Amino acid sequence: CGVGCGQLIFHKDGKLISIEGDPESPISQGNLCPKGAASYQLLTHDRRETKMKYRAPRAKEWTEIPLDRAMDMVADRVWESRKRTFVHKKDGATINHTTAICHLGGATLDNEENYLIRKLFTLGLGMVCISNQARI
């Protein structure tokens, strides 16, 4: 999130053991907000989805698909929407954007991730509609 509280993350043999506030952090001084305190559950909860799922149009059931296929499906749809709706110029002015694709980031993204998302989507794809759950 935008606050950037300091966390100490402990692991053993590649497995997450605990997450706690970093007492040396000048921002949070060892304290965690509710989101920070729930970080451990975000990564370890038994109901956390870990597989890609797809529901075909008008289908009632979700099916598991490989990550590569899911990424290709998303990339194809984004690229086709961008090609179809991209505006290069309007009334003689250079526009170079699309308003047909939007991005809503989750509240667990940190400032650095949001910065990179903004750069990729505005400069790389010409997207205008970019927001974050933390702002809503």
Coordinates of C-alpha atoms in Angstrom, one line a residue:
C1 CA 0.0 0.0 0.0
G2 CA 1.0 3.6 0.0
V3 CA 2.2 3.7 3.6
G4 CA 5.0 1.2 3.1
C5 CA 5.2 -0.1 6.7
G6 CA 8.4 -2.1 7.5
Q7 CA 8.0 -5.8 7.8
L8 CA 10.3 -8.6 9.0
I9 CA 9.6 -11.8 7.1
F10 CA 10.8 -15.1 8.6
H11 CA 11.1 -18.3 6.6
K12 CA 12.7 -21.7 7.1
D13 CA 13.4 -24.3 4.4
G14 CA 11.6 -22.2 1.8
K15 CA 8.4 -22.0 3.9
L16 CA 7.0 -18.8 5.4
I17 CA 7.1 -18.9 9.2
S18 CA 5.8 -15.4 10.2
I19 CA 5.6 -11.7 9.3
E20 CA 5.8 -9.0 12.0
G21 CA 6.5 -5.3 12.1
D22 CA 10.0 -4.0 11.9
P23 CA 10.8 -2.0 15.0
E24 CA 13.6 -0.2 13.2
S25 CA 11.3 1.1 10.4
P26 CA 11.1 4.9 10.7
I27 CA 7.7 4.7 9.0
S28 CA 5.8 2.2 11.2
Q29 CA 8.2 1.7 14.1
G30 CA 7.2 -2.0 14.5
N31 CA 3.5 -1.5 14.1
L32 CA 1.4 -3.0 11.3
C33 CA -2.0 -1.8 10.1
P34 CA -4.7 -4.4 9.6
K35 CA -3.5 -5.1 6.0
G36 CA 0.1 -5.5 7.2
A37 CA -1.0 -7.7 10.0
A38 CA -3.0 -9.9 7.5
S39 CA 0.0 -10.3 5.2
Y40 CA 0.8 -13.8 6.5
Q41 CA -2.8 -15.0 5.8
L42 CA -2.7 -13.4 2.4
L43 CA 0.2 -15.8 1.5
T44 CA -0.7 -18.9 3.5
H45 CA -4.5 -19.2 3.8
D46 CA -5.8 -22.6 2.8
R47 CA -8.5 -21.0 0.6
R48 CA -6.0 -18.9 -1.4
E49 CA -6.3 -19.6 -5.1
T50 CA -3.0 -20.9 -6.5
K51 CA -4.2 -22.1 -9.9
M52 CA -5.4 -20.3 -12.9
K53 CA -9.1 -20.8 -13.6
Y54 CA -11.2 -20.0 -16.7
R55 CA -14.9 -20.0 -17.3
A56 CA -15.9 -20.0 -20.9
P57 CA -18.7 -17.8 -22.1
R58 CA -22.1 -19.2 -20.9
A59 CA -20.3 -22.0 -19.0
K60 CA -21.4 -22.8 -15.5
E61 CA -18.1 -24.3 -14.3
W62 CA -14.6 -23.0 -13.9
T63 CA -11.8 -25.1 -15.3
E64 CA -8.1 -25.0 -14.4
I65 CA -5.8 -23.9 -17.2
P66 CA -2.0 -23.5 -17.3
L67 CA -0.5 -20.1 -16.4
D68 CA 1.0 -19.7 -19.8
R69 CA -2.4 -20.1 -21.5
A70 CA -4.0 -17.7 -19.1
M71 CA -1.3 -15.1 -19.7
D72 CA -1.6 -15.5 -23.5
M73 CA -5.4 -15.1 -23.3
V74 CA -5.1 -11.9 -21.3
A75 CA -2.4 -10.5 -23.6
D76 CA -4.4 -11.3 -26.7
R77 CA -7.5 -9.6 -25.4
V78 CA -5.6 -6.5 -24.2
W79 CA -3.7 -6.2 -27.5
E80 CA -6.8 -6.6 -29.7
S81 CA -8.8 -4.1 -27.6
R82 CA -5.9 -1.6 -27.8
K83 CA -5.5 -2.0 -31.6
R84 CA -9.3 -1.6 -32.1
T85 CA -9.6 1.5 -29.9
F86 CA -6.2 3.3 -30.0
V87 CA -6.5 7.0 -30.9
H88 CA -3.3 8.4 -32.5
K89 CA -4.6 11.9 -33.3
K90 CA -7.8 13.9 -32.7
D91 CA -8.5 17.2 -34.2
G92 CA -4.9 17.5 -35.3
A93 CA -3.5 16.9 -31.8
T94 CA -1.4 13.9 -30.9
I95 CA -3.4 11.8 -28.4
N96 CA -1.8 8.3 -28.4
H97 CA -4.2 6.6 -25.9
T98 CA -7.0 4.2 -25.4
T99 CA -9.9 4.5 -23.0
A100 CA -11.2 1.0 -23.7
I101 CA -8.8 -0.7 -21.2
C102 CA -8.6 0.0 -17.5
H103 CA -6.5 -1.3 -14.6
L104 CA -7.5 -1.5 -11.0
G105 CA -4.7 -2.4 -8.7
G106 CA -5.2 -4.2 -5.4
A107 CA -4.6 -2.7 -2.0
T108 CA -1.7 -5.0 -1.3
L109 CA 0.5 -3.5 -4.0
D110 CA 3.3 -1.3 -2.8
N111 CA 4.3 2.1 -4.2
E112 CA 7.1 0.7 -6.3
E113 CA 4.7 -1.9 -8.0
N114 CA 2.1 0.9 -8.6
Y115 CA 4.8 3.1 -10.1
L116 CA 5.9 0.3 -12.6
I117 CA 2.2 -0.5 -13.4
R118 CA 1.5 3.1 -14.2
K119 CA 4.6 3.4 -16.4
L120 CA 3.9 0.2 -18.3
F121 CA 0.2 0.9 -18.9
T122 CA 0.4 4.6 -19.7
L123 CA 3.6 4.8 -21.6
G124 CA 3.7 1.3 -23.0
L125 CA 0.0 0.7 -23.8
G126 CA -1.4 4.2 -23.8
M127 CA -4.0 3.4 -21.2
V128 CA -5.7 6.4 -19.4
C129 CA -7.9 4.7 -16.8
I130 CA -5.6 3.4 -14.1
S131 CA -6.5 3.4 -10.4
N132 CA -6.0 1.5 -7.2
Q133 CA -8.2 0.0 -4.6
A134 CA -6.4 1.9 -1.9
R135 CA -7.6 5.2 -3.4
I136 CA -11.3 4.2 -3.5

